[in-house]
Amino acid sequence: MASSSRKVGAVLAAGMAIANWCVSPAQSGNDGTITLRVDSSLVLVDVIAENAKTALHTRALLTDLRREDFRVFDNGREMPIRSFDAGVQNTTRPIALWLIVQCPESFPPKWHSDFMLGETRTLRPAMDHLRADDAVGVAHWCDDGKAVIDLQPGHDSDGALAKVEEVLGQKAIQGENRAGELAMQKMIRLVLKSTHEMTPDRLPIFLFLYGDHCATYVEEANAILRDLLETSGLVFGINNIGVSFDSYLSSRAGQIFYLAHYYSRETGGEFTLQPIQPCFQMRSITSSRSYIFATPSDSNPRSSMARGTH
């Protein structure tokens, strides 16, 4: 996960590549020349930049980032930045915003995603901040084991909101926890696969409209997290019914609880317990240029994290 701590009203994501350099011993050729082999690996990570000026809806912030704006960590250990450069492309990467819900269950009422039923209009202002080349899709999972993409990402925001209402208006189902855990995992992978197959390439953004009562085994949660990070996916969530979150209970008995909170925290997103209307005044999610960091050869690019210094 990579993030910058500059505070802004709009959230902007930029591609960042972390380079892992390894220099092999020099070899001499027959003509006396010396060959030096350098191996490197690059991994794309997304940088989140925020600014307190809520009126600012621009990508200029990303293009102004400098080497001193970042600190790079590998499994909690800070790594020196050997070199820093902006990517050669200034083109932007559109997003695929996925509205994610859990299908209604018999009990308790509004426990999962039911609080959104009849309230999707409150998300309308958020849709207005999407760019013309961004897309919106809908997916859901159920505790009876179903995992479904209800609407492939497209440019019909009203249609996406209507689809959420349709899913939540279905008859309540009866299920069990383990089937729901596996269905949630399947649904996330279906969304990632669908986004990966889109043209042009898009950044997957998950917006869980969900009370976050899921848990699963640590190894399964971390496998999903790896899938998210490898695609630079970001997870956000909204819970509008005041369900409490206890960080002390988020990991116990070999399981990860509050999964949407966990995925949002680890990917650089956010899960908010605020009411929907104030929350969506709106956080705009866009993507922009790449930055390249070179770190020592003993670091693991896939576990690296960049943090802002401001």
mmCIF file of C-alpha atoms in Angstrom:
data_model
loop_
_atom_site.group_PDB
_atom_site.id
_atom_site.type_symbol
_atom_site.label_atom_id
_atom_site.label_comp_id
_atom_site.label_asym_id
_atom_site.label_seq_id
_atom_site.Cartn_x
_atom_site.Cartn_y
_atom_site.Cartn_z
ATOM 1 C CA MET A 1 0.000 0.000 0.000
ATOM 2 C CA ALA A 2 1.220 3.467 -0.731
ATOM 3 C CA SER A 3 -0.114 6.736 0.519
ATOM 4 C CA SER A 4 0.748 10.384 0.864
ATOM 5 C CA SER A 5 -0.494 12.282 3.903
ATOM 6 C CA ARG A 6 -1.144 15.632 2.247
ATOM 7 C CA LYS A 7 -4.755 16.364 3.158
ATOM 8 C CA VAL A 8 -7.181 17.220 0.407
ATOM 9 C CA GLY A 9 -10.902 17.145 -0.176
ATOM 10 C CA ALA A 10 -10.411 14.883 -3.161
ATOM 11 C CA VAL A 11 -8.664 11.551 -3.015
ATOM 12 C CA LEU A 12 -6.346 10.976 -5.966
ATOM 13 C CA ALA A 13 -4.508 7.742 -6.722
ATOM 14 C CA ALA A 14 -1.285 7.610 -8.663
ATOM 15 C CA GLY A 15 0.579 4.603 -9.963
ATOM 16 C CA MET A 16 3.892 4.069 -8.198
ATOM 17 C CA ALA A 17 6.510 1.488 -9.090
ATOM 18 C CA ILE A 18 9.018 0.279 -6.507
ATOM 19 C CA ALA A 19 12.219 -1.017 -8.044
ATOM 20 C CA ASN A 20 14.276 -3.741 -6.415
ATOM 21 C CA TRP A 21 17.857 -3.645 -7.780
ATOM 22 C CA CYS A 22 20.380 -6.455 -7.607
ATOM 23 C CA VAL A 23 23.872 -6.140 -9.115
ATOM 24 C CA SER A 24 25.597 -9.350 -10.239
ATOM 25 C CA PRO A 25 29.406 -9.773 -10.149
ATOM 26 C CA ALA A 26 31.250 -8.268 -13.099
ATOM 27 C CA GLN A 27 32.410 -10.579 -15.870
ATOM 28 C CA SER A 28 35.297 -9.970 -18.299
ATOM 29 C CA GLY A 29 34.875 -10.672 -22.001
ATOM 30 C CA ASN A 30 37.536 -12.008 -24.397
ATOM 31 C CA ASP A 31 38.241 -8.447 -25.570
ATOM 32 C CA GLY A 32 38.833 -7.225 -22.042
ATOM 33 C CA THR A 33 35.501 -5.440 -21.675
ATOM 34 C CA ILE A 34 33.650 -5.763 -18.391
ATOM 35 C CA THR A 35 29.971 -6.700 -18.314
ATOM 36 C CA LEU A 36 27.927 -5.660 -15.298
ATOM 37 C CA ARG A 37 24.532 -7.320 -14.928
ATOM 38 C CA VAL A 38 21.754 -5.520 -13.094
ATOM 39 C CA ASP A 39 18.478 -7.266 -12.282
ATOM 40 C CA SER A 40 15.434 -5.323 -11.140
ATOM 41 C CA SER A 41 11.759 -5.883 -10.457
ATOM 42 C CA LEU A 42 9.005 -3.291 -10.638
ATOM 43 C CA VAL A 43 5.662 -3.457 -8.848
ATOM 44 C CA LEU A 44 2.871 -0.923 -9.399
ATOM 45 C CA VAL A 45 1.415 0.480 -6.189
ATOM 46 C CA ASP A 46 -1.168 3.262 -5.898
ATOM 47 C CA VAL A 47 -0.372 6.502 -4.135
ATOM 48 C CA ILE A 48 -3.202 8.275 -2.327
ATOM 49 C CA ALA A 49 -2.855 12.047 -2.011
ATOM 50 C CA GLU A 50 -5.238 14.148 0.050
ATOM 51 C CA ASN A 51 -5.493 17.909 0.471
ATOM 52 C CA ALA A 52 -7.511 19.864 3.021
ATOM 53 C CA LYS A 53 -8.706 22.315 0.386
ATOM 54 C CA THR A 54 -12.058 20.697 -0.305
ATOM 55 C CA ALA A 55 -12.661 22.899 -3.320
ATOM 56 C CA LEU A 56 -9.614 21.431 -5.040
ATOM 57 C CA HIS A 57 -10.617 18.796 -7.604
ATOM 58 C CA THR A 58 -7.442 18.572 -9.627
ATOM 59 C CA ARG A 59 -4.691 16.086 -10.307
ATOM 60 C CA ALA A 60 -1.974 18.730 -10.063
ATOM 61 C CA LEU A 61 -1.191 17.582 -6.517
ATOM 62 C CA LEU A 62 0.086 14.270 -7.843
ATOM 63 C CA THR A 63 2.341 15.833 -10.429
ATOM 64 C CA ASP A 64 3.950 18.027 -7.758
ATOM 65 C CA LEU A 65 5.054 15.176 -5.487
ATOM 66 C CA ARG A 66 8.816 14.985 -4.873
ATOM 67 C CA ARG A 67 11.231 12.464 -3.431
ATOM 68 C CA GLU A 68 11.156 14.130 -0.018
ATOM 69 C CA ASP A 69 7.368 13.681 0.102
ATOM 70 C CA PHE A 70 7.756 9.916 0.564
ATOM 71 C CA ARG A 71 9.160 7.364 2.983
ATOM 72 C CA VAL A 72 9.320 3.737 1.817
ATOM 73 C CA PHE A 73 8.841 0.830 4.233
ATOM 74 C CA ASP A 74 9.394 -2.895 3.721
ATOM 75 C CA ASN A 75 7.503 -4.979 6.301
ATOM 76 C CA GLY A 76 7.734 -2.073 8.733
ATOM 77 C CA ARG A 77 11.444 -1.409 8.090
ATOM 78 C CA GLU A 78 12.223 1.926 6.450
ATOM 79 C CA MET A 79 14.278 1.604 3.272
ATOM 80 C CA PRO A 80 16.491 4.333 1.826
ATOM 81 C CA ILE A 81 15.301 5.716 -1.512
ATOM 82 C CA ARG A 82 18.290 5.301 -3.819
ATOM 83 C CA SER A 83 16.659 7.110 -6.721
ATOM 84 C CA PHE A 84 13.335 8.738 -7.543
ATOM 85 C CA ASP A 85 11.776 9.691 -10.841
ATOM 86 C CA ALA A 86 8.369 10.438 -12.305
ATOM 87 C CA GLY A 87 7.058 7.966 -14.830
ATOM 88 C CA VAL A 88 7.438 8.723 -18.493
ATOM 89 C CA GLN A 89 3.670 8.936 -18.993
ATOM 90 C CA ASN A 90 1.467 11.738 -17.766
ATOM 91 C CA THR A 91 -1.665 9.952 -18.897
ATOM 92 C CA THR A 92 -4.357 9.119 -16.356
ATOM 93 C CA ARG A 93 -5.856 5.767 -15.483
ATOM 94 C CA PRO A 94 -9.662 5.691 -15.228
ATOM 95 C CA ILE A 95 -11.380 3.809 -12.438
ATOM 96 C CA ALA A 96 -13.955 1.044 -12.185
ATOM 97 C CA LEU A 97 -16.057 1.926 -9.134
ATOM 98 C CA TRP A 98 -17.850 -1.155 -7.796
ATOM 99 C CA LEU A 99 -20.857 -0.757 -5.495
ATOM 100 C CA ILE A 100 -20.722 -3.835 -3.257
ATOM 101 C CA VAL A 101 -23.618 -5.111 -1.134
ATOM 102 C CA GLN A 102 -24.556 -8.223 0.772
ATOM 103 C CA CYS A 103 -27.978 -9.558 -0.116
ATOM 104 C CA PRO A 104 -30.729 -9.157 2.501
ATOM 105 C CA GLU A 105 -31.099 -11.718 5.261
ATOM 106 C CA SER A 106 -34.011 -12.530 7.516
ATOM 107 C CA PHE A 107 -32.451 -11.309 10.752
ATOM 108 C CA PRO A 108 -31.491 -8.878 12.141
ATOM 109 C CA PRO A 109 -32.975 -6.033 10.100
ATOM 110 C CA LYS A 110 -30.486 -3.633 8.428
ATOM 111 C CA TRP A 111 -27.633 -5.728 9.794
ATOM 112 C CA HIS A 112 -25.790 -6.102 6.496
ATOM 113 C CA SER A 113 -26.525 -3.814 3.514
ATOM 114 C CA ASP A 114 -30.246 -3.382 4.109
ATOM 115 C CA PHE A 115 -29.743 0.161 5.438
ATOM 116 C CA MET A 116 -29.163 1.248 1.818
ATOM 117 C CA LEU A 117 -32.603 0.128 0.657
ATOM 118 C CA GLY A 118 -34.472 3.238 -0.448
ATOM 119 C CA GLU A 119 -31.401 5.386 0.280
ATOM 120 C CA THR A 120 -29.262 4.953 -2.843
ATOM 121 C CA ARG A 121 -30.235 8.471 -3.945
ATOM 122 C CA THR A 122 -27.805 9.732 -1.277
ATOM 123 C CA LEU A 123 -24.979 8.374 -3.435
ATOM 124 C CA ARG A 124 -26.062 10.437 -6.436
ATOM 125 C CA PRO A 125 -23.753 13.400 -5.595
ATOM 126 C CA ALA A 126 -20.828 10.981 -5.544
ATOM 127 C CA MET A 127 -21.585 9.837 -9.067
ATOM 128 C CA ASP A 128 -21.414 13.412 -10.310
ATOM 129 C CA HIS A 129 -17.694 13.512 -9.504
ATOM 130 C CA LEU A 130 -16.841 10.596 -11.776
ATOM 131 C CA ARG A 131 -15.086 11.433 -15.014
ATOM 132 C CA ALA A 132 -16.462 10.570 -18.421
ATOM 133 C CA ASP A 133 -14.064 7.618 -18.821
ATOM 134 C CA ASP A 134 -14.753 6.175 -15.337
ATOM 135 C CA ALA A 135 -17.205 3.288 -15.001
ATOM 136 C CA VAL A 136 -19.593 2.005 -12.294
ATOM 137 C CA GLY A 137 -20.542 -1.614 -11.639
ATOM 138 C CA VAL A 138 -22.509 -3.576 -9.021
ATOM 139 C CA ALA A 139 -21.787 -6.885 -7.302
ATOM 140 C CA HIS A 140 -23.127 -8.760 -4.289
ATOM 141 C CA TRP A 141 -22.676 -11.909 -2.240
ATOM 142 C CA CYS A 142 -24.976 -13.924 0.020
ATOM 143 C CA ASP A 143 -24.606 -16.216 3.003
ATOM 144 C CA ASP A 144 -26.186 -19.020 0.977
ATOM 145 C CA GLY A 145 -22.982 -19.100 -1.102
ATOM 146 C CA LYS A 146 -23.971 -16.957 -4.077
ATOM 147 C CA ALA A 147 -21.517 -14.453 -5.540
ATOM 148 C CA VAL A 148 -22.796 -12.397 -8.452
ATOM 149 C CA ILE A 149 -21.750 -9.523 -10.668
ATOM 150 C CA ASP A 150 -25.088 -7.798 -11.162
ATOM 151 C CA LEU A 151 -23.935 -5.049 -13.503
ATOM 152 C CA GLN A 152 -20.704 -4.845 -15.465
ATOM 153 C CA PRO A 153 -19.025 -1.428 -15.164
ATOM 154 C CA GLY A 154 -20.513 1.142 -17.503
ATOM 155 C CA HIS A 155 -21.325 4.825 -17.684
ATOM 156 C CA ASP A 156 -24.945 4.636 -16.462
ATOM 157 C CA SER A 157 -24.632 5.751 -12.834
ATOM 158 C CA ASP A 158 -28.398 5.919 -12.332
ATOM 159 C CA GLY A 159 -28.682 2.383 -13.661
ATOM 160 C CA ALA A 160 -26.052 1.218 -11.162
ATOM 161 C CA LEU A 161 -27.922 2.815 -8.250
ATOM 162 C CA ALA A 162 -31.165 1.250 -9.458
ATOM 163 C CA LYS A 163 -29.449 -2.142 -9.600
ATOM 164 C CA VAL A 164 -28.355 -1.800 -5.960
ATOM 165 C CA GLU A 165 -31.990 -1.093 -5.014
ATOM 166 C CA GLU A 166 -33.078 -4.126 -7.026
ATOM 167 C CA VAL A 167 -30.624 -6.453 -5.286
ATOM 168 C CA LEU A 168 -31.560 -5.181 -1.827
ATOM 169 C CA GLY A 169 -35.264 -5.468 -2.664
ATOM 170 C CA GLN A 170 -35.017 -9.212 -3.246
ATOM 171 C CA LYS A 171 -36.484 -11.720 -0.844
ATOM 172 C CA ALA A 172 -34.375 -12.240 2.267
ATOM 173 C CA ILE A 173 -32.352 -15.450 2.303
ATOM 174 C CA GLN A 174 -31.243 -17.821 5.018
ATOM 175 C CA GLY A 175 -27.604 -18.805 5.054
ATOM 176 C CA GLU A 176 -24.668 -19.682 7.227
ATOM 177 C CA ASN A 177 -21.410 -17.947 8.041
ATOM 178 C CA ARG A 178 -18.913 -20.203 6.273
ATOM 179 C CA ALA A 179 -20.836 -20.161 3.012
ATOM 180 C CA GLY A 180 -20.948 -16.361 3.262
ATOM 181 C CA GLU A 181 -17.203 -16.115 3.903
ATOM 182 C CA LEU A 182 -16.387 -18.130 0.790
ATOM 183 C CA ALA A 183 -18.975 -16.250 -1.279
ATOM 184 C CA MET A 184 -17.446 -12.905 -0.296
ATOM 185 C CA GLN A 185 -14.009 -14.115 -1.379
ATOM 186 C CA LYS A 186 -15.387 -15.384 -4.679
ATOM 187 C CA MET A 187 -17.197 -12.100 -5.307
ATOM 188 C CA ILE A 188 -14.044 -10.032 -4.754
ATOM 189 C CA ARG A 189 -12.103 -12.196 -7.192
ATOM 190 C CA LEU A 190 -14.892 -11.989 -9.762
ATOM 191 C CA VAL A 191 -14.763 -8.195 -9.537
ATOM 192 C CA LEU A 192 -10.975 -8.131 -9.907
ATOM 193 C CA LYS A 193 -11.140 -10.462 -12.908
ATOM 194 C CA SER A 194 -13.861 -8.405 -14.568
ATOM 195 C CA THR A 195 -11.892 -5.176 -14.031
ATOM 196 C CA HIS A 196 -8.700 -6.738 -15.363
ATOM 197 C CA GLU A 197 -10.481 -7.694 -18.584
ATOM 198 C CA MET A 198 -11.737 -4.158 -19.231
ATOM 199 C CA THR A 199 -10.398 -1.875 -21.958
ATOM 200 C CA PRO A 200 -8.908 0.562 -21.208
ATOM 201 C CA ASP A 201 -7.133 -0.638 -18.100
ATOM 202 C CA ARG A 202 -8.924 0.612 -14.980
ATOM 203 C CA LEU A 203 -8.132 0.913 -11.306
ATOM 204 C CA PRO A 204 -10.581 -1.254 -9.287
ATOM 205 C CA ILE A 205 -12.306 0.645 -6.474
ATOM 206 C CA PHE A 206 -14.533 -1.312 -4.063
ATOM 207 C CA LEU A 207 -17.193 0.655 -2.196
ATOM 208 C CA PHE A 208 -18.766 -1.661 0.398
ATOM 209 C CA LEU A 209 -22.245 -0.484 1.385
ATOM 210 C CA TYR A 210 -22.184 -2.813 4.307
ATOM 211 C CA GLY A 211 -22.318 -3.096 8.098
ATOM 212 C CA ASP A 212 -19.098 -5.178 8.065
ATOM 213 C CA HIS A 213 -19.938 -8.267 10.080
ATOM 214 C CA CYS A 214 -17.685 -10.631 8.135
ATOM 215 C CA ALA A 215 -14.772 -12.673 9.401
ATOM 216 C CA THR A 216 -12.596 -15.387 7.910
ATOM 217 C CA TYR A 217 -9.370 -17.264 8.536
ATOM 218 C CA VAL A 218 -6.216 -15.142 8.546
ATOM 219 C CA GLU A 219 -4.620 -16.979 5.619
ATOM 220 C CA GLU A 220 -7.770 -16.536 3.496
ATOM 221 C CA ALA A 221 -8.061 -12.844 4.342
ATOM 222 C CA ASN A 222 -4.420 -12.284 3.471
ATOM 223 C CA ALA A 223 -4.765 -14.193 0.196
ATOM 224 C CA ILE A 224 -7.569 -11.819 -0.789
ATOM 225 C CA LEU A 225 -5.456 -8.861 0.330
ATOM 226 C CA ARG A 226 -2.591 -10.015 -1.916
ATOM 227 C CA ASP A 227 -4.994 -10.216 -4.856
ATOM 228 C CA LEU A 228 -6.171 -6.677 -4.135
ATOM 229 C CA LEU A 229 -2.662 -5.270 -3.796
ATOM 230 C CA GLU A 230 -1.419 -6.982 -6.956
ATOM 231 C CA THR A 231 -4.147 -5.222 -8.925
ATOM 232 C CA SER A 232 -3.690 -1.932 -6.992
ATOM 233 C CA GLY A 233 -7.304 -2.300 -5.858
ATOM 234 C CA LEU A 234 -8.592 0.138 -3.221
ATOM 235 C CA VAL A 235 -11.338 -0.643 -0.716
ATOM 236 C CA PHE A 236 -13.730 1.891 0.803
ATOM 237 C CA GLY A 237 -16.848 1.333 2.868
ATOM 238 C CA ILE A 238 -19.878 3.066 4.363
ATOM 239 C CA ASN A 239 -21.963 1.949 7.315
ATOM 240 C CA ASN A 240 -24.821 4.306 8.103
ATOM 241 C CA ILE A 241 -26.528 2.574 11.016
ATOM 242 C CA GLY A 242 -24.048 3.164 13.820
ATOM 243 C CA VAL A 243 -22.667 -0.376 14.092
ATOM 244 C CA SER A 244 -19.576 -0.142 16.272
ATOM 245 C CA PHE A 245 -16.077 -1.161 15.241
ATOM 246 C CA ASP A 246 -13.698 -2.513 17.899
ATOM 247 C CA SER A 247 -10.112 -2.646 16.658
ATOM 248 C CA TYR A 248 -9.123 -4.797 19.646
ATOM 249 C CA LEU A 249 -11.454 -7.529 18.424
ATOM 250 C CA SER A 250 -10.444 -7.334 14.765
ATOM 251 C CA SER A 251 -7.990 -10.236 15.000
ATOM 252 C CA ARG A 252 -8.567 -13.176 17.308
ATOM 253 C CA ALA A 253 -8.887 -16.962 17.358
ATOM 254 C CA GLY A 254 -6.985 -17.284 14.084
ATOM 255 C CA GLN A 255 -9.444 -15.109 12.184
ATOM 256 C CA ILE A 256 -9.703 -11.567 10.836
ATOM 257 C CA PHE A 257 -12.951 -9.820 11.777
ATOM 258 C CA TYR A 258 -14.378 -6.629 10.259
ATOM 259 C CA LEU A 259 -13.033 -7.649 6.854
ATOM 260 C CA ALA A 260 -14.124 -4.527 4.984
ATOM 261 C CA HIS A 261 -12.317 -2.423 7.592
ATOM 262 C CA TYR A 262 -9.250 -4.645 7.252
ATOM 263 C CA TYR A 263 -9.121 -4.495 3.462
ATOM 264 C CA SER A 264 -9.708 -0.744 3.410
ATOM 265 C CA ARG A 265 -6.965 -0.063 5.925
ATOM 266 C CA GLU A 266 -4.425 -2.311 4.192
ATOM 267 C CA THR A 267 -5.104 -1.026 0.669
ATOM 268 C CA GLY A 268 -5.101 2.663 1.597
ATOM 269 C CA GLY A 269 -8.861 3.204 1.482
ATOM 270 C CA GLU A 270 -11.260 4.096 4.268
ATOM 271 C CA PHE A 271 -14.289 2.633 6.040
ATOM 272 C CA THR A 272 -16.490 5.284 7.594
ATOM 273 C CA LEU A 273 -19.241 4.979 10.170
ATOM 274 C CA GLN A 274 -20.514 8.471 9.390
ATOM 275 C CA PRO A 275 -23.964 9.110 7.944
ATOM 276 C CA ILE A 276 -24.063 8.746 4.183
ATOM 277 C CA GLN A 277 -25.049 12.281 3.233
ATOM 278 C CA PRO A 278 -22.160 14.153 4.928
ATOM 279 C CA CYS A 279 -19.722 11.425 3.948
ATOM 280 C CA PHE A 280 -20.472 11.728 0.264
ATOM 281 C CA GLN A 281 -20.049 15.428 -0.213
ATOM 282 C CA MET A 282 -17.741 13.882 -2.150
ATOM 283 C CA ARG A 283 -14.505 12.087 -2.046
ATOM 284 C CA SER A 284 -13.361 11.970 -5.659
ATOM 285 C CA ILE A 285 -11.173 9.023 -6.592
ATOM 286 C CA THR A 286 -9.017 9.400 -9.677
ATOM 287 C CA SER A 287 -5.662 8.130 -10.880
ATOM 288 C CA SER A 288 -2.640 9.673 -12.488
ATOM 289 C CA ARG A 289 1.078 9.466 -13.194
ATOM 290 C CA SER A 290 3.667 6.923 -12.069
ATOM 291 C CA TYR A 291 6.586 7.401 -9.711
ATOM 292 C CA ILE A 292 9.580 5.080 -9.622
ATOM 293 C CA PHE A 293 11.526 4.355 -6.432
ATOM 294 C CA ALA A 294 14.770 2.369 -6.295
ATOM 295 C CA THR A 295 15.416 0.620 -2.972
ATOM 296 C CA PRO A 296 18.141 -1.779 -1.755
ATOM 297 C CA SER A 297 18.167 -5.265 -3.229
ATOM 298 C CA ASP A 298 17.177 -6.976 0.035
ATOM 299 C CA SER A 299 13.744 -5.345 0.044
ATOM 300 C CA ASN A 300 10.575 -7.012 -1.202
ATOM 301 C CA PRO A 301 8.682 -4.679 -3.575
ATOM 302 C CA ARG A 302 5.369 -6.438 -3.015
ATOM 303 C CA SER A 303 5.497 -5.764 0.717
ATOM 304 C CA SER A 304 6.703 -2.179 0.443
ATOM 305 C CA MET A 305 4.714 0.844 1.570
ATOM 306 C CA ALA A 306 5.265 4.497 0.804
ATOM 307 C CA ARG A 307 4.109 7.144 3.274
ATOM 308 C CA GLY A 308 3.897 10.885 2.919
ATOM 309 C CA THR A 309 6.111 13.136 4.978
ATOM 310 C CA HIS A 310 3.837 16.212 5.094
#
